[in-house]
Structures are given as C-alpha cells and as structure tokens.
JSON list of C-alpha atoms in Angstrom, two decimals:
[
{"chain": "A", "resi": 1, "resn": "UNK", "atom": "CA", "xyz": [-5.12, 18.11, -34.50]},
{"chain": "A", "resi": 2, "resn": "UNK", "atom": "CA", "xyz": [-1.35, 18.09, -34.69]},
{"chain": "A", "resi": 3, "resn": "UNK", "atom": "CA", "xyz": [0.30, 17.14, -37.96]},
{"chain": "A", "resi": 4, "resn": "UNK", "atom": "CA", "xyz": [4.03, 16.54, -37.74]},
{"chain": "A", "resi": 5, "resn": "UNK", "atom": "CA", "xyz": [6.67, 14.95, -39.83]},
{"chain": "A", "resi": 6, "resn": "UNK", "atom": "CA", "xyz": [8.81, 13.18, -37.32]},
{"chain": "A", "resi": 7, "resn": "UNK", "atom": "CA", "xyz": [12.43, 12.73, -38.05]},
{"chain": "A", "resi": 8, "resn": "UNK", "atom": "CA", "xyz": [13.11, 9.44, -36.32]},
{"chain": "A", "resi": 9, "resn": "UNK", "atom": "CA", "xyz": [16.50, 9.30, -37.86]},
{"chain": "A", "resi": 10, "resn": "UNK", "atom": "CA", "xyz": [19.01, 11.61, -39.42]},
{"chain": "A", "resi": 11, "resn": "UNK", "atom": "CA", "xyz": [22.14, 9.74, -40.35]},
{"chain": "A", "resi": 12, "resn": "UNK", "atom": "CA", "xyz": [24.93, 11.76, -41.84]},
{"chain": "A", "resi": 13, "resn": "UNK", "atom": "CA", "xyz": [27.52, 9.65, -43.58]},
{"chain": "A", "resi": 14, "resn": "UNK", "atom": "CA", "xyz": [30.75, 10.93, -45.05]},
{"chain": "A", "resi": 15, "resn": "UNK", "atom": "CA", "xyz": [31.61, 10.20, -48.66]},
{"chain": "A", "resi": 16, "resn": "UNK", "atom": "CA", "xyz": [34.38, 7.85, -47.52]},
{"chain": "A", "resi": 17, "resn": "UNK", "atom": "CA", "xyz": [32.02, 5.86, -45.31]},
{"chain": "A", "resi": 18, "resn": "UNK", "atom": "CA", "xyz": [29.43, 5.67, -48.09]},
{"chain": "A", "resi": 19, "resn": "UNK", "atom": "CA", "xyz": [31.91, 3.84, -50.25]},
{"chain": "A", "resi": 20, "resn": "UNK", "atom": "CA", "xyz": [31.94, 0.86, -47.87]},
{"chain": "A", "resi": 21, "resn": "UNK", "atom": "CA", "xyz": [29.23, -1.77, -48.16]},
{"chain": "A", "resi": 22, "resn": "UNK", "atom": "CA", "xyz": [28.00, -1.50, -44.57]},
{"chain": "A", "resi": 23, "resn": "UNK", "atom": "CA", "xyz": [27.62, 2.28, -44.68]},
{"chain": "A", "resi": 24, "resn": "UNK", "atom": "CA", "xyz": [25.37, 2.11, -47.74]},
{"chain": "A", "resi": 25, "resn": "UNK", "atom": "CA", "xyz": [23.02, -0.30, -45.96]},
{"chain": "A", "resi": 26, "resn": "UNK", "atom": "CA", "xyz": [23.13, 1.93, -42.85]},
{"chain": "A", "resi": 27, "resn": "UNK", "atom": "CA", "xyz": [22.26, 5.05, -44.78]},
{"chain": "A", "resi": 28, "resn": "UNK", "atom": "CA", "xyz": [19.39, 3.30, -46.51]},
{"chain": "A", "resi": 29, "resn": "UNK", "atom": "CA", "xyz": [17.93, 1.95, -43.24]},
{"chain": "A", "resi": 30, "resn": "UNK", "atom": "CA", "xyz": [18.16, 5.25, -41.33]},
{"chain": "A", "resi": 31, "resn": "UNK", "atom": "CA", "xyz": [16.86, 7.15, -44.35]},
{"chain": "A", "resi": 32, "resn": "UNK", "atom": "CA", "xyz": [13.93, 4.76, -44.66]},
{"chain": "A", "resi": 33, "resn": "UNK", "atom": "CA", "xyz": [13.07, 5.28, -40.99]},
{"chain": "A", "resi": 34, "resn": "UNK", "atom": "CA", "xyz": [13.41, 9.04, -41.41]},
{"chain": "A", "resi": 35, "resn": "UNK", "atom": "CA", "xyz": [10.78, 9.04, -44.15]},
{"chain": "A", "resi": 36, "resn": "UNK", "atom": "CA", "xyz": [8.03, 7.74, -41.86]},
{"chain": "A", "resi": 37, "resn": "UNK", "atom": "CA", "xyz": [5.44, 10.46, -41.28]},
{"chain": "A", "resi": 38, "resn": "UNK", "atom": "CA", "xyz": [3.37, 10.77, -38.11]},
{"chain": "A", "resi": 39, "resn": "UNK", "atom": "CA", "xyz": [0.05, 12.51, -37.63]},
{"chain": "A", "resi": 40, "resn": "UNK", "atom": "CA", "xyz": [-1.16, 12.87, -34.04]},
{"chain": "A", "resi": 41, "resn": "UNK", "atom": "CA", "xyz": [-4.91, 13.41, -33.66]},
{"chain": "A", "resi": 42, "resn": "UNK", "atom": "CA", "xyz": [-6.12, 14.52, -30.24]},
{"chain": "A", "resi": 43, "resn": "UNK", "atom": "CA", "xyz": [-9.74, 15.33, -29.41]},
{"chain": "A", "resi": 44, "resn": "UNK", "atom": "CA", "xyz": [-11.50, 15.75, -26.08]},
{"chain": "A", "resi": 45, "resn": "UNK", "atom": "CA", "xyz": [-12.30, 12.04, -26.01]},
{"chain": "A", "resi": 46, "resn": "UNK", "atom": "CA", "xyz": [-9.84, 10.29, -28.36]},
{"chain": "A", "resi": 47, "resn": "UNK", "atom": "CA", "xyz": [-6.18, 9.94, -29.16]},
{"chain": "A", "resi": 48, "resn": "UNK", "atom": "CA", "xyz": [-4.81, 8.45, -32.36]},
{"chain": "A", "resi": 49, "resn": "UNK", "atom": "CA", "xyz": [-1.45, 8.31, -34.09]},
{"chain": "A", "resi": 50, "resn": "UNK", "atom": "CA", "xyz": [-1.59, 7.79, -37.84]},
{"chain": "A", "resi": 51, "resn": "UNK", "atom": "CA", "xyz": [1.57, 6.69, -39.57]},
{"chain": "A", "resi": 52, "resn": "UNK", "atom": "CA", "xyz": [2.42, 6.94, -43.23]},
{"chain": "A", "resi": 53, "resn": "UNK", "atom": "CA", "xyz": [5.23, 4.62, -44.27]},
{"chain": "A", "resi": 54, "resn": "UNK", "atom": "CA", "xyz": [7.44, 5.11, -47.33]},
{"chain": "A", "resi": 55, "resn": "UNK", "atom": "CA", "xyz": [6.54, 2.91, -50.28]},
{"chain": "A", "resi": 56, "resn": "UNK", "atom": "CA", "xyz": [9.96, 1.19, -50.05]},
{"chain": "A", "resi": 57, "resn": "UNK", "atom": "CA", "xyz": [9.16, -0.10, -46.54]},
{"chain": "A", "resi": 58, "resn": "UNK", "atom": "CA", "xyz": [7.81, -3.65, -46.52]},
{"chain": "A", "resi": 59, "resn": "UNK", "atom": "CA", "xyz": [4.79, -3.93, -44.21]},
{"chain": "A", "resi": 60, "resn": "UNK", "atom": "CA", "xyz": [5.80, -7.50, -43.29]},
{"chain": "A", "resi": 61, "resn": "UNK", "atom": "CA", "xyz": [9.37, -6.53, -42.40]},
{"chain": "A", "resi": 62, "resn": "UNK", "atom": "CA", "xyz": [12.48, -6.49, -44.50]},
{"chain": "A", "resi": 63, "resn": "UNK", "atom": "CA", "xyz": [16.05, -7.50, -43.87]},
{"chain": "A", "resi": 64, "resn": "UNK", "atom": "CA", "xyz": [18.32, -4.49, -43.33]},
{"chain": "A", "resi": 65, "resn": "UNK", "atom": "CA", "xyz": [21.74, -3.69, -41.95]},
{"chain": "A", "resi": 66, "resn": "UNK", "atom": "CA", "xyz": [22.04, -0.69, -39.67]},
{"chain": "A", "resi": 67, "resn": "UNK", "atom": "CA", "xyz": [24.81, 0.82, -37.57]},
{"chain": "A", "resi": 68, "resn": "UNK", "atom": "CA", "xyz": [24.60, 2.87, -34.40]},
{"chain": "A", "resi": 69, "resn": "UNK", "atom": "CA", "xyz": [25.18, 3.00, -30.66]},
{"chain": "A", "resi": 70, "resn": "UNK", "atom": "CA", "xyz": [23.16, 0.60, -28.53]},
{"chain": "A", "resi": 71, "resn": "UNK", "atom": "CA", "xyz": [22.00, 0.72, -24.94]},
{"chain": "A", "resi": 72, "resn": "UNK", "atom": "CA", "xyz": [20.04, -2.02, -23.16]},
{"chain": "A", "resi": 73, "resn": "UNK", "atom": "CA", "xyz": [16.34, -1.30, -22.62]},
{"chain": "A", "resi": 74, "resn": "UNK", "atom": "CA", "xyz": [16.30, -3.31, -19.39]},
{"chain": "A", "resi": 75, "resn": "UNK", "atom": "CA", "xyz": [18.91, -4.14, -16.79]},
{"chain": "A", "resi": 76, "resn": "UNK", "atom": "CA", "xyz": [19.98, -7.74, -16.47]},
{"chain": "A", "resi": 77, "resn": "UNK", "atom": "CA", "xyz": [22.69, -10.28, -17.14]},
{"chain": "A", "resi": 78, "resn": "UNK", "atom": "CA", "xyz": [21.29, -11.27, -20.53]},
{"chain": "A", "resi": 79, "resn": "UNK", "atom": "CA", "xyz": [20.23, -8.53, -22.90]},
{"chain": "A", "resi": 80, "resn": "UNK", "atom": "CA", "xyz": [17.70, -9.10, -25.67]},
{"chain": "A", "resi": 81, "resn": "UNK", "atom": "CA", "xyz": [16.18, -5.63, -26.09]},
{"chain": "A", "resi": 82, "resn": "UNK", "atom": "CA", "xyz": [18.18, -2.57, -27.13]},
{"chain": "A", "resi": 83, "resn": "UNK", "atom": "CA", "xyz": [17.64, 1.01, -28.17]},
{"chain": "A", "resi": 84, "resn": "UNK", "atom": "CA", "xyz": [19.83, 1.89, -31.16]},
{"chain": "A", "resi": 85, "resn": "UNK", "atom": "CA", "xyz": [20.71, 5.52, -31.83]},
{"chain": "A", "resi": 86, "resn": "UNK", "atom": "CA", "xyz": [22.46, 6.83, -34.91]},
{"chain": "A", "resi": 87, "resn": "UNK", "atom": "CA", "xyz": [24.56, 9.30, -32.92]},
{"chain": "A", "resi": 88, "resn": "UNK", "atom": "CA", "xyz": [25.26, 9.37, -29.17]},
{"chain": "A", "resi": 89, "resn": "UNK", "atom": "CA", "xyz": [25.03, 13.17, -29.29]},
{"chain": "A", "resi": 90, "resn": "UNK", "atom": "CA", "xyz": [21.33, 12.71, -30.13]},
{"chain": "A", "resi": 91, "resn": "UNK", "atom": "CA", "xyz": [20.59, 9.96, -27.61]},
{"chain": "A", "resi": 92, "resn": "UNK", "atom": "CA", "xyz": [17.17, 10.30, -25.92]},
{"chain": "A", "resi": 93, "resn": "UNK", "atom": "CA", "xyz": [18.45, 8.21, -23.01]},
{"chain": "A", "resi": 94, "resn": "UNK", "atom": "CA", "xyz": [21.38, 10.56, -22.40]},
{"chain": "A", "resi": 95, "resn": "UNK", "atom": "CA", "xyz": [19.34, 13.61, -21.44]},
{"chain": "A", "resi": 96, "resn": "UNK", "atom": "CA", "xyz": [19.05, 15.23, -24.87]},
{"chain": "A", "resi": 97, "resn": "UNK", "atom": "CA", "xyz": [15.43, 16.33, -25.27]},
{"chain": "A", "resi": 98, "resn": "UNK", "atom": "CA", "xyz": [16.02, 17.26, -28.92]},
{"chain": "A", "resi": 99, "resn": "UNK", "atom": "CA", "xyz": [16.88, 13.70, -29.89]},
{"chain": "A", "resi": 100, "resn": "UNK", "atom": "CA", "xyz": [16.48, 12.29, -33.34]},
{"chain": "A", "resi": 101, "resn": "UNK", "atom": "CA", "xyz": [17.46, 8.81, -34.38]},
{"chain": "A", "resi": 102, "resn": "UNK", "atom": "CA", "xyz": [16.41, 5.85, -32.27]},
{"chain": "A", "resi": 103, "resn": "UNK", "atom": "CA", "xyz": [15.16, 2.37, -33.00]},
{"chain": "A", "resi": 104, "resn": "UNK", "atom": "CA", "xyz": [14.02, -0.45, -30.73]},
{"chain": "A", "resi": 105, "resn": "UNK", "atom": "CA", "xyz": [15.90, -3.68, -31.40]},
{"chain": "A", "resi": 106, "resn": "UNK", "atom": "CA", "xyz": [15.03, -7.22, -30.32]},
{"chain": "A", "resi": 107, "resn": "UNK", "atom": "CA", "xyz": [17.95, -9.61, -30.61]},
{"chain": "A", "resi": 108, "resn": "UNK", "atom": "CA", "xyz": [17.56, -13.14, -31.97]},
{"chain": "A", "resi": 109, "resn": "UNK", "atom": "CA", "xyz": [19.89, -14.39, -29.22]},
{"chain": "A", "resi": 110, "resn": "UNK", "atom": "CA", "xyz": [20.66, -12.75, -25.85]},
{"chain": "A", "resi": 111, "resn": "UNK", "atom": "CA", "xyz": [24.05, -11.16, -25.27]},
{"chain": "A", "resi": 112, "resn": "UNK", "atom": "CA", "xyz": [25.90, -10.71, -21.97]},
{"chain": "A", "resi": 113, "resn": "UNK", "atom": "CA", "xyz": [28.35, -7.95, -22.91]},
{"chain": "A", "resi": 114, "resn": "UNK", "atom": "CA", "xyz": [27.64, -4.67, -24.68]},
{"chain": "A", "resi": 115, "resn": "UNK", "atom": "CA", "xyz": [30.09, -1.79, -25.02]},
{"chain": "A", "resi": 116, "resn": "UNK", "atom": "CA", "xyz": [27.81, 1.25, -25.16]},
{"chain": "A", "resi": 117, "resn": "UNK", "atom": "CA", "xyz": [30.71, 3.48, -26.26]},
{"chain": "A", "resi": 118, "resn": "UNK", "atom": "CA", "xyz": [31.26, 1.69, -29.59]},
{"chain": "A", "resi": 119, "resn": "UNK", "atom": "CA", "xyz": [29.15, 1.60, -32.72]},
{"chain": "A", "resi": 120, "resn": "UNK", "atom": "CA", "xyz": [27.71, -1.79, -33.62]},
{"chain": "A", "resi": 121, "resn": "UNK", "atom": "CA", "xyz": [26.33, -3.11, -36.87]},
{"chain": "A", "resi": 122, "resn": "UNK", "atom": "CA", "xyz": [23.16, -5.16, -36.81]},
{"chain": "A", "resi": 123, "resn": "UNK", "atom": "CA", "xyz": [21.21, -7.18, -39.34]},
{"chain": "A", "resi": 124, "resn": "UNK", "atom": "CA", "xyz": [17.53, -7.80, -38.71]},
{"chain": "A", "resi": 125, "resn": "UNK", "atom": "CA", "xyz": [13.97, -7.38, -39.93]},
{"chain": "A", "resi": 126, "resn": "UNK", "atom": "CA", "xyz": [12.85, -3.74, -40.01]},
{"chain": "A", "resi": 127, "resn": "UNK", "atom": "CA", "xyz": [9.15, -3.96, -39.18]},
{"chain": "A", "resi": 128, "resn": "UNK", "atom": "CA", "xyz": [6.55, -1.18, -39.00]},
{"chain": "A", "resi": 129, "resn": "UNK", "atom": "CA", "xyz": [4.71, -0.61, -35.71]},
{"chain": "A", "resi": 130, "resn": "UNK", "atom": "CA", "xyz": [1.06, -0.15, -36.64]},
{"chain": "A", "resi": 131, "resn": "UNK", "atom": "CA", "xyz": [-0.28, 0.48, -33.11]},
{"chain": "A", "resi": 132, "resn": "UNK", "atom": "CA", "xyz": [-2.39, 3.67, -33.35]},
{"chain": "A", "resi": 133, "resn": "UNK", "atom": "CA", "xyz": [-1.66, 4.66, -29.75]},
{"chain": "A", "resi": 134, "resn": "UNK", "atom": "CA", "xyz": [2.12, 5.07, -29.95]},
{"chain": "A", "resi": 135, "resn": "UNK", "atom": "CA", "xyz": [4.57, 7.27, -31.84]},
{"chain": "A", "resi": 136, "resn": "UNK", "atom": "CA", "xyz": [6.89, 4.28, -32.17]},
{"chain": "A", "resi": 137, "resn": "UNK", "atom": "CA", "xyz": [6.93, 3.60, -35.88]},
{"chain": "A", "resi": 138, "resn": "UNK", "atom": "CA", "xyz": [9.48, 0.80, -36.45]},
{"chain": "A", "resi": 139, "resn": "UNK", "atom": "CA", "xyz": [11.29, -2.01, -34.66]},
{"chain": "A", "resi": 140, "resn": "UNK", "atom": "CA", "xyz": [14.24, -4.15, -35.72]},
{"chain": "A", "resi": 141, "resn": "UNK", "atom": "CA", "xyz": [13.29, -7.77, -34.95]},
{"chain": "A", "resi": 142, "resn": "UNK", "atom": "CA", "xyz": [15.39, -10.95, -34.91]},
{"chain": "A", "resi": 143, "resn": "UNK", "atom": "CA", "xyz": [18.53, -8.85, -35.02]},
{"chain": "A", "resi": 144, "resn": "UNK", "atom": "CA", "xyz": [22.06, -10.18, -34.92]},
{"chain": "A", "resi": 145, "resn": "UNK", "atom": "CA", "xyz": [25.20, -8.22, -34.21]},
{"chain": "A", "resi": 146, "resn": "UNK", "atom": "CA", "xyz": [27.43, -8.59, -37.25]},
{"chain": "A", "resi": 147, "resn": "UNK", "atom": "CA", "xyz": [30.21, -6.20, -36.24]}
]
C-alpha cells in the first residue's frame, strides 16, 4: 500500500497580487486542489485510488476563478479541452517530471486561438473526479476564459 499526499497545486502569490480580486480567487482554487489527498492501494490482483477531498470542496462542483498557463489537450482547429498549470516551470507537458500544479479544463465554448505563453483566467465549475482508477482528482467544467 502506498499512502501519499499529492500536491496537485502549489500556487505562490505575492502580497501585491493577493490584493487584487482575481488573485484571491486563484489562490483559493489552487489551494483547494492542493488539499486533496490521494491514497494508492496496490495488491497482486487489485488497484484502487482513494481520494479525500477537503470539506470546502463541493462534491457537485462549485464555481471558481483560477489563473494559470493553458495548453490544448488535443490538436485541432477548435480547442475545448485544456490542461491548466499554475506555473510553466512546473508543467508536466514541458518535460518536468517533478511537476506540481495541473488541472484538466473543459471549455463551455470552443476557442480557435490560445497563446500558451500568457496566463489566462478562467471561471468554471471545479468538480471532483471520483473514479477509483485514476489519480486525477479534479476537473474544471463549463469553463469560460474571462481574461
């Protein structure tokens, strides 16, 4: 049995950024994700991932604002699925095996242009992933780019 606390997110926000409205929502969303605990149970015949969600996380999804760098999950002219990372230096898609913050995002409406070098702010429904066969613990559904 392997018991780990997984840090899915570690957002560090400066005091100046915390003073702005968007940064407070960002810090709360990344911090909420960071508090999810994962327990991986492996036997000779079974595999299970148990997740313990913070009490502040709504099991039906809750509206949050979050900021980060986004990359498309799939190639194509219209993008509806993204991976959001809190810091490009920790991006799992950029070759860093010691990554931290990442969140799958499904957009409410497809987009055709995405500048992967700039931070974006999203609003959507942060929803737990209850599947016992994956480490993925949360997804941002029905998201809209607000900045």
